[in-house]
Amino acid sequence: MERIATADTQASATPQGGPLADESGLLDAMPRQREVLETAGELAFPVQVQGQGQVLAPAAVSVSASTPAVPGESRVLLALRDLHPWRLLPTPTGTPFTFCYGLLLVVTSLVAQYADPTFVNQLHQASSTDVTHLLRDPFLVLVASALWIVGGMVSPYAFLFLLVLTALERRIGGVRAAGVFLFGHIVATLATEGTVGFAVLVGHLPNSSLHRLDYGISFGVATSIGALAGLLRPWLGLPLITLFGWSLVTDLIAFTDPMTNWGHLISLTIGVATWPLIRRWARAAQADRAARLPGAARVEVARV
């Protein structure tokens, strides 16, 4: 990926021959900001620069123009020094979809942990996307099954949900992030349960497989990981998808839960297949944010 810099300037905003007299000299006049911006691009954080050296970092980077560059310090260390870690987590205004969905998952996880086990089992049965329930009431169970986390709040998928959905929503918006998550959840569920139904029909699986419990957010999270990797710099996106994919293959080889393991691989593949679409969405979202920035002089640094 590459960065593109665009500028809207007014001649009256800057004295003739000043550091911001033209677009080409704007970033050159701010070596500290430029260095951090390049690093921020590698870390895949959307960053904008506005006006007289003011840096706006809506993602996870905040830069002080008065902070001098440290000779010999790497660009990555410079950006990491200015990170605000809490920006990696959802907020009500920055990532409303992830924040509200996360609160809902906290509630259902607490119910699963502390409510009567018989009642919880009934809820899980009613939310299960097994073949029987999909044939009876597909819309209800496809939505309800995504309200639970297998393993509760201590599950690795709960942690991945917060980080991945937050990062994805910051780049493409809440509605689109929700669409990616639900698309992967629904398609992977139908693919795996459809295979189970066919196997039962031809006699390869017993009839009890039609009632096997199937619920959780893991398919949607796996799809979101695959999608997010397409928006990250290669040095970050490729290791992410490689490590996660290898863990899924390892689980499949162990053959402890082949249907779910195949579902995770299908979900990850769906996420990778969305790369052309989500990259267009990311460019559109970046353009929308730039259009809302005030000021006579504005430089947007974006990944395309």
Tab-separated table of C-alpha atoms in Angstrom:
chain	number	residue	atom	x	y	z
A	1	MET	CA	0.000	0.000	0.000
A	2	GLU	CA	1.064	3.575	-0.404
A	3	ARG	CA	0.208	6.853	1.207
A	4	ILE	CA	-1.318	9.738	-0.711
A	5	ALA	CA	-1.068	13.308	0.535
A	6	THR	CA	-3.538	15.959	-0.614
A	7	ALA	CA	-3.833	19.554	0.506
A	8	ASP	CA	-6.346	22.388	0.401
A	9	THR	CA	-4.537	25.639	1.133
A	10	GLN	CA	-5.268	29.303	0.817
A	11	ALA	CA	-2.506	31.655	-0.175
A	12	SER	CA	-3.525	34.119	2.499
A	13	ALA	CA	-3.171	31.525	5.264
A	14	THR	CA	0.638	31.444	5.078
A	15	PRO	CA	3.173	34.191	4.543
A	16	GLN	CA	5.088	34.109	1.276
A	17	GLY	CA	8.138	31.904	1.628
A	18	GLY	CA	6.993	30.548	5.020
A	19	PRO	CA	7.245	26.932	6.044
A	20	LEU	CA	3.727	26.220	4.836
A	21	ALA	CA	3.921	28.298	1.665
A	22	ASP	CA	3.194	25.334	-0.587
A	23	GLU	CA	1.918	21.801	-0.389
A	24	SER	CA	5.222	20.137	-1.209
A	25	GLY	CA	7.020	21.826	1.682
A	26	LEU	CA	4.384	21.233	4.325
A	27	LEU	CA	5.547	17.901	5.630
A	28	ASP	CA	9.192	18.728	5.000
A	29	ALA	CA	8.814	21.618	7.425
A	30	MET	CA	7.647	19.163	10.093
A	31	PRO	CA	10.272	16.377	10.154
A	32	ARG	CA	9.112	15.080	13.535
A	33	GLN	CA	5.512	14.782	12.423
A	34	ARG	CA	6.446	13.319	9.067
A	35	GLU	CA	8.555	10.600	10.669
A	36	VAL	CA	5.792	9.607	13.049
A	37	LEU	CA	3.195	9.756	10.297
A	38	GLU	CA	5.179	7.324	8.172
A	39	THR	CA	5.454	4.990	11.126
A	40	ALA	CA	1.771	5.393	11.889
A	41	GLY	CA	1.044	4.340	8.329
A	42	GLU	CA	3.064	1.187	8.891
A	43	LEU	CA	1.064	0.538	12.047
A	44	ALA	CA	-2.097	1.117	10.003
A	45	PHE	CA	-3.427	3.936	12.147
A	46	PRO	CA	-5.363	6.574	10.152
A	47	VAL	CA	-3.712	9.942	10.844
A	48	GLN	CA	-4.438	13.430	9.616
A	49	VAL	CA	-2.316	16.583	9.777
A	50	GLN	CA	-4.020	19.949	9.882
A	51	GLY	CA	-2.927	23.537	9.672
A	52	GLN	CA	0.137	25.006	11.366
A	53	GLY	CA	1.799	21.765	12.421
A	54	GLN	CA	-1.176	20.474	14.422
A	55	VAL	CA	-1.514	16.718	14.213
A	56	LEU	CA	-4.887	15.073	14.554
A	57	ALA	CA	-4.789	11.351	15.344
A	58	PRO	CA	-8.287	9.869	15.490
A	59	ALA	CA	-6.987	6.339	15.865
A	60	ALA	CA	-4.243	5.478	18.312
A	61	VAL	CA	-1.448	7.979	17.714
A	62	SER	CA	-1.059	11.399	19.268
A	63	VAL	CA	1.910	13.604	18.417
A	64	SER	CA	3.171	16.714	20.147
A	65	ALA	CA	4.727	19.146	17.716
A	66	SER	CA	7.046	20.418	20.428
A	67	THR	CA	8.578	16.999	21.044
A	68	PRO	CA	11.999	16.889	19.376
A	69	ALA	CA	13.084	13.954	17.291
A	70	VAL	CA	15.556	11.663	18.992
A	71	PRO	CA	18.606	10.952	16.809
A	72	GLY	CA	18.974	7.283	15.969
A	73	GLU	CA	15.568	6.381	17.369
A	74	SER	CA	13.595	4.106	15.057
A	75	ARG	CA	10.367	5.269	13.493
A	76	VAL	CA	8.454	2.449	15.144
A	77	LEU	CA	9.704	3.452	18.597
A	78	LEU	CA	8.753	7.054	17.914
A	79	ALA	CA	5.192	6.068	17.069
A	80	LEU	CA	4.902	3.594	19.930
A	81	ARG	CA	6.031	6.293	22.365
A	82	ASP	CA	3.062	8.399	21.279
A	83	LEU	CA	0.481	5.618	21.360
A	84	HIS	CA	-2.651	5.931	23.436
A	85	PRO	CA	-3.433	2.274	24.203
A	86	TRP	CA	-7.034	2.964	25.179
A	87	ARG	CA	-7.735	3.935	21.572
A	88	LEU	CA	-7.365	0.253	20.721
A	89	LEU	CA	-10.566	-0.454	22.700
A	90	PRO	CA	-14.132	0.487	21.714
A	91	THR	CA	-15.706	3.755	22.795
A	92	PRO	CA	-19.351	4.908	22.653
A	93	THR	CA	-18.635	7.681	20.162
A	94	GLY	CA	-15.671	6.324	18.206
A	95	THR	CA	-16.889	2.759	17.684
A	96	PRO	CA	-20.568	2.599	18.710
A	97	PHE	CA	-21.267	-0.773	17.070
A	98	THR	CA	-18.392	-2.569	18.776
A	99	PHE	CA	-19.046	-0.808	22.082
A	100	CYS	CA	-22.776	-1.639	22.235
A	101	TYR	CA	-22.305	-5.162	20.917
A	102	GLY	CA	-19.531	-5.710	23.459
A	103	LEU	CA	-21.783	-4.593	26.317
A	104	LEU	CA	-24.465	-7.003	25.128
A	105	LEU	CA	-21.935	-9.848	25.050
A	106	VAL	CA	-20.844	-8.971	28.598
A	107	VAL	CA	-24.461	-9.278	29.760
A	108	THR	CA	-25.024	-12.646	28.069
A	109	SER	CA	-21.685	-13.924	29.370
A	110	LEU	CA	-22.658	-12.980	32.936
A	111	VAL	CA	-26.001	-14.713	32.465
A	112	ALA	CA	-24.249	-17.838	31.197
A	113	GLN	CA	-21.868	-17.823	34.158
A	114	TYR	CA	-24.199	-17.033	37.048
A	115	ALA	CA	-27.737	-18.030	36.004
A	116	ASP	CA	-29.282	-21.420	36.683
A	117	PRO	CA	-27.550	-24.016	34.453
A	118	THR	CA	-30.860	-25.468	33.304
A	119	PHE	CA	-32.098	-22.036	32.239
A	120	VAL	CA	-28.811	-21.287	30.462
A	121	ASN	CA	-28.983	-24.601	28.609
A	122	GLN	CA	-32.487	-23.744	27.441
A	123	LEU	CA	-31.277	-20.385	26.152
A	124	HIS	CA	-28.411	-22.031	24.302
A	125	GLN	CA	-30.752	-24.599	22.800
A	126	ALA	CA	-33.099	-21.874	21.598
A	127	SER	CA	-30.171	-19.941	20.094
A	128	SER	CA	-28.467	-22.876	18.430
A	129	THR	CA	-27.988	-22.797	14.667
A	130	ASP	CA	-28.218	-26.560	14.320
A	131	VAL	CA	-29.913	-27.951	11.218
A	132	THR	CA	-33.263	-28.426	12.938
A	133	HIS	CA	-33.473	-24.848	14.183
A	134	LEU	CA	-32.222	-23.427	10.877
A	135	LEU	CA	-35.019	-25.203	9.039
A	136	ARG	CA	-37.606	-24.116	11.603
A	137	ASP	CA	-36.666	-20.463	12.276
A	138	PRO	CA	-33.449	-19.451	10.483
A	139	PHE	CA	-33.598	-15.679	11.072
A	140	LEU	CA	-34.112	-15.972	14.830
A	141	VAL	CA	-31.321	-18.449	15.497
A	142	LEU	CA	-28.810	-16.789	13.154
A	143	VAL	CA	-29.179	-13.573	15.156
A	144	ALA	CA	-29.522	-15.173	18.603
A	145	SER	CA	-26.514	-17.437	18.158
A	146	ALA	CA	-24.292	-14.361	17.764
A	147	LEU	CA	-25.248	-13.132	21.253
A	148	TRP	CA	-23.084	-15.684	23.053
A	149	ILE	CA	-19.372	-16.241	23.561
A	150	VAL	CA	-18.347	-19.860	23.958
A	151	GLY	CA	-16.163	-19.830	27.053
A	152	GLY	CA	-17.471	-16.472	28.241
A	153	MET	CA	-15.422	-13.322	28.717
A	154	VAL	CA	-12.204	-15.271	29.308
A	155	SER	CA	-12.369	-16.779	25.818
A	156	PRO	CA	-9.627	-15.731	23.368
A	157	TYR	CA	-12.381	-14.787	20.937
A	158	ALA	CA	-13.715	-12.223	23.419
A	159	PHE	CA	-10.306	-10.533	23.424
A	160	LEU	CA	-10.025	-10.731	19.642
A	161	PHE	CA	-13.526	-9.346	19.266
A	162	LEU	CA	-12.630	-6.151	21.139
A	163	LEU	CA	-9.358	-5.489	19.329
A	164	VAL	CA	-10.294	-6.580	15.819
A	165	LEU	CA	-13.804	-5.120	15.616
A	166	THR	CA	-12.585	-1.839	17.110
A	167	ALA	CA	-9.803	-1.547	14.536
A	168	LEU	CA	-12.093	-2.552	11.678
A	169	GLU	CA	-14.865	-0.149	12.678
A	170	ARG	CA	-12.429	2.757	12.971
A	171	ARG	CA	-11.372	2.180	9.377
A	172	ILE	CA	-14.628	1.401	7.549
A	173	GLY	CA	-17.399	2.573	9.903
A	174	GLY	CA	-19.849	0.821	12.181
A	175	VAL	CA	-22.491	-0.256	9.651
A	176	ARG	CA	-19.917	-1.753	7.300
A	177	ALA	CA	-18.037	-3.479	10.124
A	178	ALA	CA	-21.317	-4.982	11.320
A	179	GLY	CA	-22.008	-6.137	7.766
A	180	VAL	CA	-18.633	-7.888	7.494
A	181	PHE	CA	-19.092	-9.581	10.871
A	182	LEU	CA	-22.654	-10.775	10.193
A	183	PHE	CA	-21.889	-11.846	6.633
A	184	GLY	CA	-19.096	-14.139	7.801
A	185	HIS	CA	-21.180	-15.424	10.708
A	186	ILE	CA	-24.151	-16.285	8.502
A	187	VAL	CA	-22.329	-17.714	5.482
A	188	ALA	CA	-19.954	-19.887	7.527
A	189	THR	CA	-22.840	-21.153	9.647
A	190	LEU	CA	-24.932	-22.086	6.620
A	191	ALA	CA	-21.928	-23.730	4.952
A	192	THR	CA	-21.055	-25.925	7.936
A	193	GLU	CA	-24.594	-26.814	8.979
A	194	GLY	CA	-25.575	-27.433	5.371
A	195	THR	CA	-22.726	-29.922	5.119
A	196	VAL	CA	-23.910	-31.615	8.317
A	197	GLY	CA	-27.453	-31.863	6.974
A	198	PHE	CA	-26.226	-33.400	3.724
A	199	ALA	CA	-24.023	-35.886	5.610
A	200	VAL	CA	-26.994	-36.981	7.712
A	201	LEU	CA	-29.117	-37.307	4.580
A	202	VAL	CA	-26.666	-39.672	2.890
A	203	GLY	CA	-26.050	-41.640	6.086
A	204	HIS	CA	-22.512	-40.485	6.985
A	205	LEU	CA	-23.641	-38.889	10.273
A	206	PRO	CA	-26.305	-39.947	12.785
A	207	ASN	CA	-29.597	-38.071	13.137
A	208	SER	CA	-28.412	-36.654	16.466
A	209	SER	CA	-26.065	-34.367	14.503
A	210	LEU	CA	-29.126	-32.414	13.394
A	211	HIS	CA	-29.555	-31.187	16.981
A	212	ARG	CA	-25.920	-30.446	17.824
A	213	LEU	CA	-25.480	-27.166	19.736
A	214	ASP	CA	-23.921	-24.460	17.589
A	215	TYR	CA	-23.665	-20.857	18.782
A	216	GLY	CA	-21.087	-18.121	19.394
A	217	ILE	CA	-19.301	-15.182	17.770
A	218	SER	CA	-16.186	-16.990	16.579
A	219	PHE	CA	-17.195	-17.185	12.894
A	220	GLY	CA	-17.826	-13.441	12.763
A	221	VAL	CA	-14.567	-12.689	14.566
A	222	ALA	CA	-12.575	-14.922	12.201
A	223	THR	CA	-14.118	-13.134	9.211
A	224	SER	CA	-13.272	-9.750	10.733
A	225	ILE	CA	-9.648	-10.818	11.274
A	226	GLY	CA	-9.358	-11.815	7.631
A	227	ALA	CA	-10.911	-8.523	6.525
A	228	LEU	CA	-8.777	-6.352	8.815
A	229	ALA	CA	-5.570	-7.971	7.568
A	230	GLY	CA	-6.309	-6.488	4.148
A	231	LEU	CA	-6.239	-2.960	5.585
A	232	LEU	CA	-2.971	-3.325	7.482
A	233	ARG	CA	0.560	-2.839	6.230
A	234	PRO	CA	2.014	-6.126	4.893
A	235	TRP	CA	4.542	-6.370	7.741
A	236	LEU	CA	1.625	-6.437	10.189
A	237	GLY	CA	-1.259	-7.896	8.188
A	238	LEU	CA	0.553	-10.930	6.796
A	239	PRO	CA	1.874	-12.163	10.178
A	240	LEU	CA	-1.592	-11.640	11.673
A	241	ILE	CA	-3.380	-13.738	9.110
A	242	THR	CA	-0.569	-16.325	9.000
A	243	LEU	CA	-0.508	-16.892	12.760
A	244	PHE	CA	-4.282	-16.998	13.078
A	245	GLY	CA	-4.629	-19.268	10.050
A	246	TRP	CA	-1.960	-21.619	11.382
A	247	SER	CA	-3.782	-21.886	14.715
A	248	LEU	CA	-6.976	-22.818	12.861
A	249	VAL	CA	-5.182	-25.472	10.817
A	250	THR	CA	-3.643	-26.876	14.005
A	251	ASP	CA	-7.104	-27.139	15.571
A	252	LEU	CA	-8.405	-28.883	12.475
A	253	ILE	CA	-5.553	-31.397	12.532
A	254	ALA	CA	-6.347	-32.158	16.178
A	255	PHE	CA	-9.847	-33.108	14.944
A	256	THR	CA	-11.570	-32.348	18.244
A	257	ASP	CA	-14.392	-30.311	16.656
A	258	PRO	CA	-14.048	-30.556	12.867
A	259	MET	CA	-17.288	-28.764	12.006
A	260	THR	CA	-16.372	-25.681	14.033
A	261	ASN	CA	-12.755	-25.801	12.852
A	262	TRP	CA	-13.826	-25.880	9.216
A	263	GLY	CA	-16.216	-23.029	9.956
A	264	HIS	CA	-13.350	-20.918	11.261
A	265	LEU	CA	-11.282	-21.541	8.140
A	266	ILE	CA	-14.261	-20.736	5.924
A	267	SER	CA	-14.841	-17.530	7.887
A	268	LEU	CA	-11.215	-16.442	7.530
A	269	THR	CA	-11.385	-17.106	3.787
A	270	ILE	CA	-14.547	-15.012	3.530
A	271	GLY	CA	-12.761	-12.149	5.277
A	272	VAL	CA	-9.833	-12.317	2.842
A	273	ALA	CA	-12.270	-12.393	-0.083
A	274	THR	CA	-13.718	-9.041	1.052
A	275	TRP	CA	-10.395	-7.195	0.654
A	276	PRO	CA	-11.294	-5.324	-2.591
A	277	LEU	CA	-14.596	-4.175	-1.091
A	278	ILE	CA	-13.357	-3.132	2.342
A	279	ARG	CA	-10.420	-1.254	0.823
A	280	ARG	CA	-12.892	0.839	-1.158
A	281	TRP	CA	-14.914	1.326	2.020
A	282	ALA	CA	-11.799	2.398	3.916
A	283	ARG	CA	-10.930	4.988	1.252
A	284	ALA	CA	-14.504	6.288	1.314
A	285	ALA	CA	-14.515	6.519	5.116
A	286	GLN	CA	-11.166	8.344	5.073
A	287	ALA	CA	-12.483	10.799	2.518
A	288	ASP	CA	-15.577	11.440	4.654
A	289	ARG	CA	-13.416	12.176	7.691
A	290	ALA	CA	-11.209	14.521	5.665
A	291	ALA	CA	-14.230	16.403	4.343
A	292	ARG	CA	-15.364	17.122	7.895
A	293	LEU	CA	-12.001	18.539	9.005
A	294	PRO	CA	-12.088	22.345	9.497
A	295	GLY	CA	-9.362	24.824	8.603
A	296	ALA	CA	-7.910	26.563	5.577
A	297	ALA	CA	-4.883	24.300	5.336
A	298	ARG	CA	-5.325	20.566	5.612
A	299	VAL	CA	-3.175	17.593	4.692
A	300	GLU	CA	-4.585	14.106	4.818
A	301	VAL	CA	-2.296	11.115	4.913
A	302	ALA	CA	-4.177	7.969	3.971
A	303	ARG	CA	-3.525	4.416	2.906
A	304	VAL	CA	-4.965	3.203	-0.369
